C-alpha positions as a printed Julia matrix, in Angstrom:
203×3 Matrix{Float64}:
   2.66   -2.31   -1.54
  -0.05   -1.71    1.04
  -2.2     1.34    1.82
   0.49    3.77    3.0
   2.75    3.3    -0.02
  -0.12    3.48   -2.5
  -1.37    6.73   -0.97
   2.1     8.28   -0.77
   2.98    7.33   -4.35
  -0.16    9.06   -5.63
   1.32   12.52   -5.15
  -0.7    15.61   -4.2
  -4.0    15.07   -6.04
  -6.78   14.25   -3.57
  -8.99   12.34   -6.0
  -6.02   10.48   -7.45
  -5.15    9.32   -3.92
  -8.78    8.29   -3.35
  -8.79    6.33   -6.61
  -5.57    4.58   -5.7
  -6.9     3.77   -2.21
 -10.09    2.11   -3.46
  -8.64    0.5    -6.59
  -8.68   -3.08   -5.29
 -12.47   -2.93   -5.1
 -12.87   -1.72   -8.7
 -13.02   -4.55  -11.21
 -11.97   -4.56  -14.84
 -13.03   -1.52  -16.82
 -15.6    -0.27  -14.27
 -13.28    2.65  -13.54
 -14.03    4.23  -16.93
 -17.31    5.67  -15.66
 -15.55    7.61  -12.88
 -14.04   11.14  -12.9
 -10.63   11.34  -14.56
  -8.58   11.81  -11.39
 -10.15    8.71   -9.84
  -9.42    6.81  -13.03
  -5.78    7.89  -12.87
  -5.55    6.69   -9.28
  -6.92    3.28  -10.15
  -4.58    2.92  -13.13
  -1.63    4.05  -11.01
  -2.54    1.46   -8.37
  -2.51   -1.27  -10.99
   0.83   -0.04  -12.3
   2.32   -0.13   -8.78
   1.05   -3.68   -8.24
   2.5    -4.88  -11.54
   5.84   -3.12  -11.0
   6.1    -4.54   -7.49
   5.1    -8.12   -8.27
   7.69   -8.45  -11.05
  10.59   -6.6    -9.41
  13.55   -8.86   -8.49
  14.2    -7.13   -5.14
  10.61   -7.54   -4.03
  10.6   -11.15   -5.2
  13.83  -11.72   -3.27
  12.18  -10.41   -0.12
   9.03  -12.45   -0.68
  10.99  -15.63   -1.3
  12.01  -15.78    2.38
   8.36  -16.15    3.32
   7.06  -18.36    0.56
   7.77  -21.79    2.02
   5.76  -21.07    5.17
   3.09  -18.66    3.96
   2.65  -19.6     0.3
   0.18  -17.38   -1.56
  -0.02  -15.04    1.44
   3.7   -14.24    1.34
   2.93  -11.38   -1.05
   0.26   -9.98    1.28
   2.73  -10.09    4.16
   5.52   -8.47    2.14
   3.25   -5.61    1.12
   2.63   -4.93    4.81
   6.34   -5.32    5.66
   7.28   -2.77    3.01
   4.69   -0.35    4.38
   6.35   -0.84    7.77
   9.71    0.25    6.39
   8.11    3.25    4.68
   6.37    4.27    7.92
   9.44    3.66   10.07
  11.61    5.78    7.74
   8.91    8.29    6.88
  11.1    11.33    7.52
  13.33   10.15    4.7
  10.46   10.59    2.24
   8.27   13.4     3.57
   8.67   16.7     5.41
   5.21   16.17    6.95
   5.09   13.92   10.02
   3.43   10.54    9.54
   0.85   11.38   12.21
  -0.14   14.59   10.4
  -0.1    12.91    6.98
  -2.34   10.11    8.25
  -4.77   12.52    9.94
  -5.04   14.57    6.73
  -5.8    11.46    4.69
  -8.41   10.22    7.16
 -10.09   13.64    6.92
  -9.99   13.34    3.12
 -11.63    9.9     3.29
 -14.46   11.29    5.41
 -14.92   14.24    3.06
 -14.94   12.1    -0.09
 -16.69    9.05    1.37
 -19.43    9.13   -1.26
 -16.81    8.66   -4.01
 -15.62    5.36   -2.54
 -16.88    1.94   -3.5
 -19.12    0.23   -0.95
 -16.32   -2.13    0.07
 -13.9     0.76    0.64
 -16.53    2.71    2.58
 -17.0    -0.25    4.9
 -13.27   -0.38    5.62
 -12.76    3.32    6.42
 -14.08    3.37   10.02
 -11.82    0.45   11.01
  -8.84    2.04    9.31
  -9.32    5.32   11.16
 -10.23    3.81   14.54
  -7.12    1.59   14.52
  -4.94    4.24   12.85
  -3.53    1.77   10.36
  -1.24    4.21    8.57
   0.66    5.11   11.75
   0.46    1.58   13.18
   2.68    0.3    10.37
   5.66    2.06   11.94
   6.01   -0.14   15.05
   6.45   -3.89   15.3
   3.59   -4.09   17.82
   1.31   -2.2    15.45
   2.44   -4.33   12.55
   1.7    -7.55   14.43
  -1.81   -6.31   15.21
  -2.4    -5.55   11.55
  -1.18   -9.02   10.56
  -3.43  -10.56   13.21
  -6.4    -8.66   11.76
  -5.44  -10.03    8.34
  -5.45  -13.52    9.88
  -9.04  -13.01   11.01
 -10.09  -11.76    7.57
  -8.56  -14.86    5.93
  -9.91  -17.32    8.53
  -6.41  -17.85    9.96
  -5.31  -20.01    7.05
  -1.57  -19.42    7.53
  -1.13  -17.5    10.84
   0.26  -14.39    9.17
   1.0   -12.7    12.5
   3.81  -15.24   13.01
   5.69  -13.59   10.13
   7.0   -11.12   12.71
   9.52  -13.9    13.49
  10.91  -13.8     9.93
  10.82  -10.02    9.91
  13.01   -9.86   13.02
  15.35  -12.58   11.75
  15.98  -10.91    8.37
  15.22   -7.3     9.35
  18.34   -5.71    7.82
  17.98   -7.68    4.6
  14.33   -6.74    4.21
  14.99   -3.08    4.97
  17.93   -2.75    2.56
  15.91   -4.41   -0.2
  13.04   -2.03    0.52
  15.24    1.08    0.25
  16.69    0.04   -3.11
  13.33   -1.08   -4.46
  11.34    1.93   -3.25
  13.73    4.44   -4.83
  13.05    2.79   -8.19
   9.32    2.57   -7.57
   9.02    6.21   -6.55
  10.75    7.34   -9.74
   8.62    5.0   -11.86
   5.43    6.38  -10.27
   6.41    9.99  -10.94
   6.92    9.07  -14.58
   3.65    7.1   -14.69
   1.67   10.03  -13.25
   3.08   12.29  -15.97
   2.17    9.74  -18.64
  -1.38    9.42  -17.29
  -1.78   13.21  -17.19
  -0.68   13.43  -20.82
  -2.9    10.54  -21.93
  -6.01   11.99  -20.31
  -5.18   15.46  -21.59
  -4.88   14.14  -25.14
  -8.11   12.19  -24.8
  -9.96   15.32  -23.68
  -8.56   17.48  -26.48
């Protein structure tokens, strides 16, 4: 899962969403020095990654890309699945994607000091290029993949994965729907567990 899914699956808590957003730049147990809601977001992010990487539907999707893109097939699939979430956003949220994205960008600006240095550096590019909304169109998706190419020194030409996406579009989308329903339920349960664990620890 990429940025949009991680943010959406965090629920309504602002700091939990911030923690989830910046989790990739927090190593090991460094999160334990942060406020509880940020800690929950980081732990939820790690749960989502683990759930996703081991799920048979996600692995089935990723397998179509592995021969050509190798290690980067997972990176590409995370972006593809964010595309299907963005494209079908109305199925998951009563708030428009444009409004949801604008609200989150405003939150990032407000809470910028809470972010890791790496996440802070990324925020201006994310907002300027409107990544969260760009996922919804194939043109926007290709631009995001091209930007990923530049960040990885064009090792595997990730932007070419648009070819596979178009070829297996229905298969990818159907796998996403089935997978994401399970993931959304699992994340609701995980948030409840984290709330209980932190509540018990504070008692």
